[in-house]
Amino acid sequence: MRIKLKHQILLAPAAVLLLMGLLLLFLQYTYWDLSVKRRQASDLGKVFIALAEADLAAKRIQTLSLALRRNFVLNAPRLEEMDVLYGHLSSAIERTLESLEVSAEDASLLRRSVQNLDPEKGIDTERFIAALEELRPQLITLIENARSQRGKLKSLQTRNMDELVARTTLVSLVVMSTAIMLGILLSLFFSRRILRRIQLISSGASNLVEGRPTLTRTPETISDELDDLTVSLHKMAEKHIRVVGAEKLLQGAEDERRRIARDLHDQTLSDLSAILREVQELKREGCNERAERLERNLQNTINNLREVMNDLHPQTLDVLGLTAALQSHLESHQHHGEVEAHFYASQAAERLKLPKNQQLQLYRIAVEVVHNVYKHAAASRLELSLDCTDGQLILAVEDNGRGFTPDSERRGRGLYNIEERARVIGALYSFKPSRFSSGTRFELHLPLTATTPVA
Ligand SMILES: Nc1ncnc2c1ncn2[C@@H]1O[C@H](COP(=O)(O)OP(=O)(O)O)[C@@H](O)[C@H]1O
Ligand SMILES: [Mg+2]
């Protein structure tokens, strides 16, 4: 499964936050539960007040009714008092019924007794007294009911409070320790996983920088950006190993060429020179024609051998540098066909001191391209130039021959070697139409590093 690095880093704090959030919700619920119970207790307190009010009103109504029965005159203030008392009584009873748990049957009985005390239904002392006799025991029952409810609520509340505190503490402890453990475990797991791979990548990268690439183990499944990076590093190391391999191969071939050139020089050339001296001696003594022909042939062989040696390892390159070696190569091949060859090197290019290996690879590339012009282009003009622009060395070979587009099918050993050599020195090249009416322009760009001195 692919989990982005960002998410891996955020997973541990997110898990802790989630658990903390849940804990907060739980505490909120506990607080709400507690406040509900508090409200119930306060409602019960109000019930006591209402019941006391109802009891007082009932008592007063009873006094008034008894007085009426003893033929007291019912004047307007008393009538009004009856009204007010009835109002208090009925509202107190309603408030009580709202907050106290009473069965529906008891509630309707109670209401009926209260309604029988309504002065608007007519002032009937007998009805009043009968209703009050019904109402008083009901009120007493209600008070007892309220008392027992309060008692229950109190013991429940103390028990509940204890339970609540214990439960809240336990849940908080469990959730918090789980959150902390989970956070630590998750961050340990992911940080180790990330760090281990970063260390591998970093050591792989520094090996690559130091030029001794090691192949990092590629992950079986790509699960995040670090795996992508590991795979890229692996590919880079592989490529580097290939390039270094090619470089070593080329270097080995160059060393071998240099050794052969040296052997030819030290052995064959000196032998031939000795024979030449003998022949010259012979010529001086006898002055015969055969000796003269032999001398000419030997001289030609020696010249050809020098050319072969120069091809094997151009000494001018070691002694005079790239521009001189290329110029000398062009001059020595002037006699090949009818091609008019021109050489141009800018001052910056002449002053450039490239590493030996780069010089050698550039020389070999240029020689092969020039050789191809002589061999395949059927051109009458060839221009070889070296220039420095925008921090790059530009080597160009242009001809006015028949032109060609390099395709993989027609690619021979020469073009393949050009590609290998260019890769080894980190250069880019292309074949394009030349600026003559026909022909090819080969152009190679070599980025000059800051360390390449332009003296
Ligand atoms: N300057 C050029 N003009 C025309 N054709 C060319 C030129 N350079 C290369 N070619 C073509 O590209 C082919 C491949 O060249 P190369 O790889 O050097 O192989 P080779 O020189 O051994 O034939 C040549 O056979 C030739 O057809
Ligand atoms: Mg060739």
Tab-separated table of C-alpha atoms and ligand atoms in Angstrom:
chain	number	residue	atom	x	y	z
A	1	MET	CA	0.000	0.000	0.000
A	2	ARG	CA	1.320	3.432	-0.921
A	3	ILE	CA	1.363	5.925	1.986
A	4	LYS	CA	2.829	9.321	1.220
A	5	LEU	CA	5.774	10.406	3.400
A	6	LYS	CA	3.788	13.399	4.627
A	7	HIS	CA	1.049	11.070	5.872
A	8	GLN	CA	3.538	8.712	7.511
A	9	ILE	CA	4.965	11.640	9.481
A	10	LEU	CA	1.505	12.934	10.409
A	11	LEU	CA	0.040	9.549	11.365
A	12	ALA	CA	1.339	9.442	14.972
A	13	PRO	CA	0.214	12.971	15.996
A	14	ALA	CA	-3.082	12.434	14.160
A	15	ALA	CA	-3.768	9.218	16.102
A	16	VAL	CA	-2.957	10.966	19.403
A	17	LEU	CA	-5.177	13.903	18.480
A	18	LEU	CA	-8.038	11.601	17.499
A	19	LEU	CA	-7.910	9.741	20.805
A	20	MET	CA	-7.679	13.027	22.710
A	21	GLY	CA	-10.681	14.286	20.766
A	22	LEU	CA	-12.636	11.167	21.734
A	23	LEU	CA	-11.646	11.701	25.366
A	24	LEU	CA	-12.840	15.275	25.166
A	25	LEU	CA	-16.192	14.090	23.753
A	26	PHE	CA	-16.511	11.607	26.585
A	27	LEU	CA	-15.794	14.310	29.197
A	28	GLN	CA	-18.326	16.569	27.521
A	29	TYR	CA	-20.932	13.796	27.694
A	30	THR	CA	-20.147	13.237	31.402
A	31	TYR	CA	-20.568	16.926	32.114
A	32	TRP	CA	-23.899	16.970	30.282
A	33	ASP	CA	-25.088	13.916	32.227
A	34	LEU	CA	-24.097	15.606	35.504
A	35	SER	CA	-25.920	18.807	34.645
A	36	VAL	CA	-29.088	16.843	33.800
A	37	LYS	CA	-29.008	15.290	37.261
A	38	ARG	CA	-28.403	18.685	38.901
A	39	ARG	CA	-31.395	20.093	37.063
A	40	GLN	CA	-33.538	17.205	38.317
A	41	ALA	CA	-32.461	17.976	41.902
A	42	SER	CA	-33.226	21.670	41.519
A	43	ASP	CA	-36.635	20.852	39.971
A	44	LEU	CA	-37.398	18.742	43.025
A	45	GLY	CA	-36.535	21.716	45.249
A	46	LYS	CA	-39.074	23.788	43.334
A	47	VAL	CA	-41.670	21.035	43.868
A	48	PHE	CA	-41.321	21.412	47.651
A	49	ILE	CA	-41.917	25.149	47.423
A	50	ALA	CA	-44.953	24.626	45.142
A	51	LEU	CA	-46.382	21.979	47.480
A	52	ALA	CA	-45.908	24.257	50.503
A	53	GLU	CA	-47.678	27.055	48.574
A	54	ALA	CA	-50.536	24.695	47.616
A	55	ASP	CA	-50.857	23.489	51.204
A	56	LEU	CA	-51.006	27.047	52.510
A	57	ALA	CA	-53.651	28.045	49.962
A	58	ALA	CA	-55.708	24.923	50.736
A	59	LYS	CA	-55.570	25.644	54.434
A	60	ARG	CA	-56.713	29.236	53.917
A	61	ILE	CA	-59.535	28.120	51.606
A	62	GLN	CA	-60.579	25.656	54.314
A	63	THR	CA	-60.638	28.418	56.965
A	64	LEU	CA	-62.692	30.624	54.679
A	65	SER	CA	-65.118	27.810	53.809
A	66	LEU	CA	-65.638	26.921	57.465
A	67	ALA	CA	-66.283	30.601	58.226
A	68	LEU	CA	-68.833	30.772	55.421
A	69	ARG	CA	-70.547	27.709	56.759
A	70	ARG	CA	-70.934	29.529	60.076
A	71	ASN	CA	-72.972	32.179	58.153
A	72	PHE	CA	-70.282	34.626	57.616
A	73	VAL	CA	-71.135	37.253	55.077
A	74	LEU	CA	-69.396	36.732	51.789
A	75	ASN	CA	-68.278	40.194	50.883
A	76	ALA	CA	-66.296	41.327	47.910
A	77	PRO	CA	-62.766	41.222	49.498
A	78	ARG	CA	-63.347	37.658	50.657
A	79	LEU	CA	-64.602	36.654	47.238
A	80	GLU	CA	-61.508	38.189	45.736
A	81	GLU	CA	-59.291	36.398	48.260
A	82	MET	CA	-60.957	33.104	47.332
A	83	ASP	CA	-60.130	33.824	43.684
A	84	VAL	CA	-56.478	34.616	44.469
A	85	LEU	CA	-56.140	31.553	46.700
A	86	TYR	CA	-57.613	29.336	44.005
A	87	GLY	CA	-55.200	30.825	41.482
A	88	HIS	CA	-52.212	30.068	43.756
A	89	LEU	CA	-53.434	26.575	44.463
A	90	SER	CA	-54.039	25.554	40.862
A	91	SER	CA	-50.749	27.035	39.603
A	92	ALA	CA	-48.794	25.389	42.454
A	93	ILE	CA	-50.428	22.035	41.679
A	94	GLU	CA	-49.637	22.400	37.949
A	95	ARG	CA	-45.984	23.217	38.718
A	96	THR	CA	-45.791	20.204	41.021
A	97	LEU	CA	-47.246	17.888	38.389
A	98	GLU	CA	-44.775	19.228	35.846
A	99	SER	CA	-41.704	18.272	37.882
A	100	LEU	CA	-42.832	15.358	40.024
A	101	GLU	CA	-43.330	11.835	38.752
A	102	VAL	CA	-47.066	11.193	39.388
A	103	SER	CA	-49.260	8.546	37.740
A	104	ALA	CA	-51.798	9.878	35.208
A	105	GLU	CA	-54.669	8.632	37.361
A	106	ASP	CA	-53.439	10.445	40.497
A	107	ALA	CA	-52.830	13.595	38.460
A	108	SER	CA	-56.408	13.633	37.075
A	109	LEU	CA	-57.838	12.999	40.587
A	110	LEU	CA	-55.798	15.882	41.925
A	111	ARG	CA	-56.897	18.196	39.145
A	112	ARG	CA	-60.522	17.291	39.705
A	113	SER	CA	-60.264	18.083	43.442
A	114	VAL	CA	-58.612	21.433	42.601
A	115	GLN	CA	-61.295	22.244	40.009
A	116	ASN	CA	-63.983	21.619	42.650
A	117	LEU	CA	-62.472	24.549	44.546
A	118	ASP	CA	-62.909	26.928	41.615
A	119	PRO	CA	-64.999	29.922	42.884
A	120	GLU	CA	-66.229	30.574	39.364
A	121	LYS	CA	-68.213	27.361	39.526
A	122	GLY	CA	-70.220	28.945	42.365
A	123	ILE	CA	-69.520	29.454	46.070
A	124	ASP	CA	-70.667	26.183	47.563
A	125	THR	CA	-69.097	25.666	51.000
A	126	GLU	CA	-70.101	22.010	51.147
A	127	ARG	CA	-68.442	21.315	47.796
A	128	PHE	CA	-65.377	23.207	48.928
A	129	ILE	CA	-65.065	21.307	52.205
A	130	ALA	CA	-65.600	17.951	50.490
A	131	ALA	CA	-63.005	18.823	47.840
A	132	LEU	CA	-60.539	19.981	50.499
A	133	GLU	CA	-61.008	16.762	52.400
A	134	GLU	CA	-60.093	14.932	49.232
A	135	LEU	CA	-57.225	17.322	48.412
A	136	ARG	CA	-55.375	17.406	51.746
A	137	PRO	CA	-54.486	13.672	51.855
A	138	GLN	CA	-53.473	13.922	48.207
A	139	LEU	CA	-51.147	16.819	49.060
A	140	ILE	CA	-49.629	14.856	51.921
A	141	THR	CA	-49.080	11.896	49.607
A	142	LEU	CA	-47.421	14.232	47.094
A	143	ILE	CA	-45.122	15.659	49.777
A	144	GLU	CA	-44.130	12.178	50.856
A	145	ASN	CA	-43.655	11.198	47.248
A	146	ALA	CA	-41.406	14.206	46.692
A	147	ARG	CA	-39.460	13.436	49.856
A	148	SER	CA	-38.828	9.864	48.837
A	149	GLN	CA	-37.828	10.991	45.330
A	150	ARG	CA	-35.409	13.501	46.840
A	151	GLY	CA	-33.960	10.815	49.109
A	152	LYS	CA	-33.506	8.470	46.152
A	153	LEU	CA	-32.010	11.202	44.030
A	154	LYS	CA	-29.579	12.180	46.778
A	155	SER	CA	-28.251	8.677	47.340
A	156	LEU	CA	-28.217	8.121	43.589
A	157	GLN	CA	-26.339	11.367	43.114
A	158	THR	CA	-23.649	10.571	45.671
A	159	ARG	CA	-23.295	7.083	44.254
A	160	ASN	CA	-23.355	8.448	40.737
A	161	MET	CA	-20.797	11.107	41.559
A	162	ASP	CA	-18.394	8.510	42.952
A	163	GLU	CA	-18.938	6.278	39.952
A	164	LEU	CA	-18.628	9.218	37.624
A	165	VAL	CA	-15.327	10.359	39.103
A	166	ALA	CA	-13.955	6.797	39.070
A	167	ARG	CA	-15.165	6.162	35.544
A	168	THR	CA	-13.900	9.475	34.196
A	169	THR	CA	-10.491	8.985	35.801
A	170	LEU	CA	-10.204	5.443	34.495
A	171	VAL	CA	-11.312	6.307	30.968
A	172	SER	CA	-9.014	9.367	30.891
A	173	LEU	CA	-6.069	7.305	32.091
A	174	VAL	CA	-6.709	4.483	29.641
A	175	VAL	CA	-7.299	6.776	26.667
A	176	MET	CA	-4.330	9.019	27.459
A	177	SER	CA	-1.900	6.161	27.995
A	178	THR	CA	-3.188	4.419	24.850
A	179	ALA	CA	-2.761	7.668	22.900
A	180	ILE	CA	0.765	8.162	24.213
A	181	MET	CA	1.763	4.541	23.586
A	182	LEU	CA	0.201	4.544	20.137
A	183	GLY	CA	1.867	7.877	19.289
A	184	ILE	CA	5.268	6.602	20.443
A	185	LEU	CA	4.903	3.263	18.654
A	186	LEU	CA	3.702	4.800	15.416
A	187	SER	CA	6.377	7.484	15.362
A	188	LEU	CA	9.078	4.934	16.263
A	189	PHE	CA	7.918	2.599	13.534
A	190	PHE	CA	7.661	5.219	10.798
A	191	SER	CA	10.723	7.236	11.824
A	192	ARG	CA	12.867	4.080	11.853
A	193	ARG	CA	11.484	3.036	8.508
A	194	ILE	CA	12.127	6.475	7.025
A	195	LEU	CA	15.540	6.976	8.663
A	196	ARG	CA	16.846	3.569	7.640
A	197	ARG	CA	16.058	4.268	4.013
A	198	ILE	CA	17.372	7.850	4.160
A	199	GLN	CA	20.674	6.477	5.514
A	200	LEU	CA	20.822	3.932	2.691
A	201	ILE	CA	20.031	6.573	0.090
A	202	SER	CA	22.522	9.012	1.578
A	203	SER	CA	25.354	6.474	1.690
A	204	GLY	CA	24.456	5.345	-1.853
A	205	ALA	CA	24.503	8.966	-3.034
A	206	SER	CA	27.818	9.781	-1.352
A	207	ASN	CA	29.365	6.643	-2.847
A	208	LEU	CA	28.130	7.809	-6.213
A	209	VAL	CA	29.600	11.280	-5.667
A	210	GLU	CA	32.931	9.758	-4.646
A	211	GLY	CA	32.905	7.725	-7.862
A	212	ARG	CA	32.493	4.248	-6.362
A	213	PRO	CA	28.842	3.502	-7.042
A	214	THR	CA	27.180	0.706	-5.092
A	215	LEU	CA	23.895	-0.832	-6.156
A	216	THR	CA	21.303	-0.148	-3.450
A	217	ARG	CA	18.736	-2.896	-2.922
A	218	THR	CA	15.557	-1.892	-4.721
A	219	PRO	CA	12.292	-2.330	-2.776
A	220	GLU	CA	9.941	-5.071	-3.951
A	221	THR	CA	6.941	-2.755	-3.805
A	222	ILE	CA	7.020	1.001	-4.105
A	223	SER	CA	5.246	2.318	-1.036
A	224	ASP	CA	6.317	5.953	-0.908
A	225	GLU	CA	8.519	8.708	-2.327
A	226	LEU	CA	11.630	7.316	-0.623
A	227	ASP	CA	11.167	4.053	-2.505
A	228	ASP	CA	10.920	6.073	-5.720
A	229	LEU	CA	14.162	7.798	-4.755
A	230	THR	CA	15.856	4.453	-3.984
A	231	VAL	CA	14.843	3.115	-7.392
A	232	SER	CA	16.118	6.285	-9.132
A	233	LEU	CA	19.402	6.074	-7.216
A	234	HIS	CA	19.726	2.428	-8.204
A	235	LYS	CA	19.224	3.348	-11.856
A	236	MET	CA	21.738	6.195	-11.568
A	237	ALA	CA	24.297	3.872	-9.972
A	238	GLU	CA	23.717	1.294	-12.714
A	239	LYS	CA	24.210	3.942	-15.382
A	240	HIS	CA	27.310	5.237	-13.643
A	241	ILE	CA	28.744	1.740	-13.398
A	242	ARG	CA	28.105	1.286	-17.118
A	243	VAL	CA	29.783	4.607	-17.960
A	244	VAL	CA	32.727	3.880	-15.665
A	245	GLY	CA	32.986	0.427	-17.247
A	246	ALA	CA	33.016	1.937	-20.723
A	247	GLU	CA	35.547	4.526	-19.578
A	248	LYS	CA	37.816	1.821	-18.179
A	249	LEU	CA	37.459	-0.190	-21.370
A	250	LEU	CA	38.367	2.812	-23.504
A	251	GLN	CA	41.212	3.672	-21.165
A	252	GLY	CA	42.479	0.107	-21.383
A	253	ALA	CA	42.326	0.219	-25.169
A	254	GLU	CA	44.196	3.550	-25.163
A	255	ASP	CA	46.876	2.152	-22.868
A	256	GLU	CA	47.239	-0.833	-25.136
A	257	ARG	CA	47.506	1.403	-28.216
A	258	ARG	CA	50.124	3.517	-26.463
A	259	ARG	CA	52.095	0.385	-25.566
A	260	ILE	CA	51.961	-0.924	-29.158
A	261	ALA	CA	53.043	2.486	-30.501
A	262	ARG	CA	55.956	2.517	-28.042
A	263	ASP	CA	56.979	-1.043	-28.958
A	264	LEU	CA	56.778	-0.209	-32.648
A	265	HIS	CA	58.901	2.854	-32.051
A	266	ASP	CA	61.456	1.235	-29.810
A	267	GLN	CA	61.715	-2.065	-31.626
A	268	THR	CA	60.469	-2.106	-35.212
A	269	LEU	CA	61.333	1.474	-36.067
A	270	SER	CA	64.848	1.202	-34.660
A	271	ASP	CA	65.340	-2.125	-36.488
A	272	LEU	CA	64.147	-0.562	-39.729
A	273	SER	CA	66.403	2.442	-39.192
A	274	ALA	CA	69.364	0.095	-38.653
A	275	ILE	CA	68.519	-1.719	-41.918
A	276	LEU	CA	68.180	1.650	-43.642
A	277	ARG	CA	71.606	2.704	-42.417
A	278	GLU	CA	73.067	-0.611	-43.748
A	279	VAL	CA	71.402	-0.065	-47.115
A	280	GLN	CA	72.723	3.517	-47.234
A	281	GLU	CA	76.188	2.102	-46.486
A	282	LEU	CA	75.779	-0.409	-49.301
A	283	LYS	CA	74.673	2.365	-51.625
A	284	ARG	CA	77.714	4.461	-50.779
A	285	GLU	CA	80.008	1.501	-51.403
A	286	GLY	CA	78.553	0.049	-54.607
A	287	CYS	CA	76.156	2.767	-55.632
A	288	ASN	CA	73.959	0.212	-57.343
A	289	GLU	CA	70.373	0.816	-58.442
A	290	ARG	CA	68.791	-1.974	-56.347
A	291	ALA	CA	70.243	-0.491	-53.186
A	292	GLU	CA	68.734	2.895	-54.095
A	293	ARG	CA	65.267	1.325	-54.641
A	294	LEU	CA	65.589	-0.569	-51.390
A	295	GLU	CA	66.409	2.676	-49.585
A	296	ARG	CA	63.347	4.407	-51.068
A	297	ASN	CA	61.088	1.509	-50.119
A	298	LEU	CA	62.485	1.400	-46.623
A	299	GLN	CA	61.998	5.164	-46.233
A	300	ASN	CA	58.353	4.776	-47.329
A	301	THR	CA	57.828	1.905	-44.903
A	302	ILE	CA	59.299	3.982	-42.088
A	303	ASN	CA	57.030	6.928	-42.979
A	304	ASN	CA	53.976	4.685	-43.096
A	305	LEU	CA	54.951	3.126	-39.810
A	306	ARG	CA	55.245	6.590	-38.227
A	307	GLU	CA	51.750	7.384	-39.476
A	308	VAL	CA	50.407	4.127	-38.018
A	309	MET	CA	52.128	4.949	-34.727
A	310	ASN	CA	50.638	8.388	-34.721
A	311	ASP	CA	47.192	6.937	-35.295
A	312	LEU	CA	47.758	4.467	-32.516
A	313	HIS	CA	48.775	7.174	-30.116
A	314	PRO	CA	49.155	10.763	-31.333
A	315	GLN	CA	52.248	12.114	-29.622
A	316	THR	CA	51.345	15.674	-30.593
A	317	LEU	CA	48.328	15.349	-28.303
A	318	ASP	CA	50.556	14.664	-25.293
A	319	VAL	CA	53.070	17.304	-26.243
A	320	LEU	CA	51.119	20.147	-27.887
A	321	GLY	CA	47.509	19.576	-26.896
A	322	LEU	CA	44.191	19.010	-28.666
A	323	THR	CA	44.110	21.879	-31.184
A	324	ALA	CA	47.662	21.236	-32.400
A	325	ALA	CA	47.030	17.479	-32.629
A	326	LEU	CA	43.848	17.984	-34.674
A	327	GLN	CA	45.516	20.494	-36.968
A	328	SER	CA	48.462	18.176	-37.519
A	329	HIS	CA	46.086	15.283	-38.209
A	330	LEU	CA	44.266	17.295	-40.880
A	331	GLU	CA	47.553	18.387	-42.459
A	332	SER	CA	48.968	14.883	-42.564
A	333	HIS	CA	45.797	13.612	-44.306
A	334	GLN	CA	45.615	16.422	-46.876
A	335	HIS	CA	46.762	14.033	-49.574
A	336	HIS	CA	43.649	11.828	-49.042
A	337	GLY	CA	41.481	12.459	-52.081
A	338	GLU	CA	40.453	15.864	-53.350
A	339	VAL	CA	39.144	17.275	-50.078
A	340	GLU	CA	40.125	20.820	-49.150
A	341	ALA	CA	40.431	20.764	-45.345
A	342	HIS	CA	40.322	23.831	-43.103
A	343	PHE	CA	40.994	24.089	-39.432
A	344	TYR	CA	39.805	26.812	-37.084
A	345	ALA	CA	40.236	27.114	-33.306
A	346	SER	CA	39.184	30.157	-31.288
A	347	GLN	CA	41.697	31.659	-28.849
A	348	ALA	CA	39.624	30.505	-25.879
A	349	ALA	CA	39.630	26.955	-27.263
A	350	GLU	CA	43.374	27.065	-27.776
A	351	ARG	CA	43.961	28.245	-24.210
A	352	LEU	CA	41.704	25.572	-22.795
A	353	LYS	CA	43.486	22.921	-20.745
A	354	LEU	CA	41.260	19.900	-20.705
A	355	PRO	CA	41.996	16.735	-18.729
A	356	LYS	CA	44.081	14.208	-20.689
A	357	ASN	CA	41.243	11.723	-21.032
A	358	GLN	CA	38.811	14.333	-22.396
A	359	GLN	CA	41.421	15.519	-24.909
A	360	LEU	CA	42.029	11.984	-26.077
A	361	GLN	CA	38.312	11.169	-26.458
A	362	LEU	CA	37.649	14.434	-28.319
A	363	TYR	CA	40.618	13.741	-30.584
A	364	ARG	CA	39.400	10.242	-31.389
A	365	ILE	CA	35.869	11.484	-32.060
A	366	ALA	CA	37.086	14.241	-34.384
A	367	VAL	CA	39.432	11.833	-36.207
A	368	GLU	CA	36.574	9.356	-36.805
A	369	VAL	CA	34.208	12.079	-38.047
A	370	VAL	CA	36.907	13.451	-40.401
A	371	HIS	CA	37.724	9.927	-41.530
A	372	ASN	CA	34.032	9.353	-42.348
A	373	VAL	CA	33.988	12.536	-44.433
A	374	TYR	CA	36.975	11.298	-46.459
A	375	LYS	CA	35.511	7.823	-46.726
A	376	HIS	CA	31.775	8.349	-47.266
A	377	ALA	CA	30.852	11.963	-47.903
A	378	ALA	CA	32.346	12.489	-51.382
A	379	ALA	CA	32.939	16.091	-50.312
A	380	SER	CA	35.273	18.695	-51.731
A	381	ARG	CA	35.450	20.786	-48.562
A	382	LEU	CA	35.817	19.991	-44.911
A	383	GLU	CA	35.951	22.361	-41.976
A	384	LEU	CA	36.973	21.408	-38.466
A	385	SER	CA	36.488	23.982	-35.735
A	386	LEU	CA	36.883	24.280	-31.973
A	387	ASP	CA	35.176	27.071	-30.074
A	388	CYS	CA	34.117	27.976	-26.542
A	389	THR	CA	30.691	29.548	-25.890
A	390	ASP	CA	28.372	29.646	-22.887
A	391	GLY	CA	30.660	27.468	-20.786
A	392	GLN	CA	30.796	24.773	-23.470
A	393	LEU	CA	33.445	23.543	-25.838
A	394	ILE	CA	31.986	23.122	-29.310
A	395	LEU	CA	33.686	20.779	-31.728
A	396	ALA	CA	32.234	20.949	-35.250
A	397	VAL	CA	33.066	19.085	-38.449
A	398	GLU	CA	31.263	20.258	-41.537
A	399	ASP	CA	31.409	18.928	-45.101
A	400	ASN	CA	29.739	19.699	-48.410
A	401	GLY	CA	29.313	16.042	-49.370
A	402	ARG	CA	26.222	14.024	-50.057
A	403	GLY	CA	24.896	14.346	-46.516
A	404	PHE	CA	23.372	11.660	-44.346
A	405	THR	CA	20.958	11.048	-41.515
A	406	PRO	CA	22.390	8.727	-38.907
A	407	ASP	CA	19.972	5.859	-38.365
A	408	SER	CA	20.595	2.844	-36.215
A	409	GLU	CA	20.603	0.463	-39.174
A	410	ARG	CA	23.419	2.181	-41.027
A	411	ARG	CA	25.402	2.755	-37.856
A	412	GLY	CA	28.803	1.170	-37.972
A	413	ARG	CA	31.569	0.745	-35.432
A	414	GLY	CA	32.708	4.345	-35.964
A	415	LEU	CA	29.418	6.003	-34.973
A	416	TYR	CA	29.019	3.581	-32.067
A	417	ASN	CA	32.473	4.510	-30.757
A	418	ILE	CA	31.646	8.215	-31.103
A	419	GLU	CA	28.567	7.671	-28.949
A	420	GLU	CA	30.479	5.726	-26.271
A	421	ARG	CA	33.274	8.270	-26.101
A	422	ALA	CA	30.842	11.198	-25.915
A	423	ARG	CA	28.987	9.508	-23.073
A	424	VAL	CA	32.174	8.873	-21.142
A	425	ILE	CA	33.145	12.562	-21.178
A	426	GLY	CA	29.538	13.740	-20.687
A	427	ALA	CA	29.237	15.443	-24.085
A	428	LEU	CA	26.187	15.738	-26.378
A	429	TYR	CA	26.436	15.601	-30.158
A	430	SER	CA	24.270	15.746	-33.253
A	431	PHE	CA	24.449	15.387	-37.036
A	432	LYS	CA	22.604	18.117	-38.971
A	433	PRO	CA	22.555	19.411	-42.534
A	434	SER	CA	25.587	21.599	-43.149
A	435	ARG	CA	25.404	25.287	-44.044
A	436	PHE	CA	26.740	24.417	-47.502
A	437	SER	CA	24.228	23.535	-50.197
A	438	SER	CA	24.694	19.878	-49.249
A	439	GLY	CA	26.580	17.865	-46.676
A	440	THR	CA	26.657	17.196	-42.967
A	441	ARG	CA	27.527	19.175	-39.851
A	442	PHE	CA	28.652	17.201	-36.846
A	443	GLU	CA	28.455	19.254	-33.672
A	444	LEU	CA	29.553	18.168	-30.207
A	445	HIS	CA	28.963	20.138	-26.992
A	446	LEU	CA	31.118	19.475	-23.972
A	447	PRO	CA	30.085	21.320	-20.797
A	448	LEU	CA	33.166	22.869	-19.198
A	449	THR	CA	33.231	22.377	-15.457
A	450	ALA	CA	34.248	25.208	-13.155
A	451	THR	CA	37.510	23.372	-12.512
A	452	THR	CA	38.584	23.415	-16.192
A	453	PRO	CA	41.085	26.283	-16.291
A	454	VAL	CA	41.006	28.725	-19.188
A	455	ALA	CA	44.540	30.034	-18.825
B	1	LIG	N1	30.007	12.702	-43.319
B	1	LIG	C1	29.278	11.684	-43.828
B	1	LIG	N2	28.666	11.800	-45.004
B	1	LIG	C2	27.921	10.835	-45.512
B	1	LIG	N3	27.708	9.645	-44.915
B	1	LIG	C3	28.279	9.427	-43.727
B	1	LIG	C4	29.099	10.431	-43.119
B	1	LIG	N4	29.508	9.950	-41.912
B	1	LIG	C5	29.000	8.721	-41.795
B	1	LIG	N5	28.264	8.381	-42.878
B	1	LIG	C6	27.470	7.167	-43.061
B	1	LIG	O1	27.290	6.519	-41.799
B	1	LIG	C7	27.670	5.165	-41.900
B	1	LIG	C8	28.226	4.697	-40.577
B	1	LIG	O2	29.485	5.255	-40.289
B	1	LIG	P1	30.478	4.550	-39.303
B	1	LIG	O3	29.681	4.164	-38.101
B	1	LIG	O4	31.638	5.408	-39.081
B	1	LIG	O5	30.857	3.214	-40.025
B	1	LIG	P2	31.952	2.984	-41.168
B	1	LIG	O6	32.713	4.239	-41.315
B	1	LIG	O7	32.776	1.869	-40.665
B	1	LIG	O8	31.140	2.647	-42.393
B	1	LIG	C9	28.653	5.125	-43.038
B	1	LIG	O9	28.653	3.862	-43.631
B	1	LIG	C10	28.142	6.172	-43.975
B	1	LIG	O10	27.158	5.634	-44.825
B	2	MG	MG	33.698	5.337	-39.910
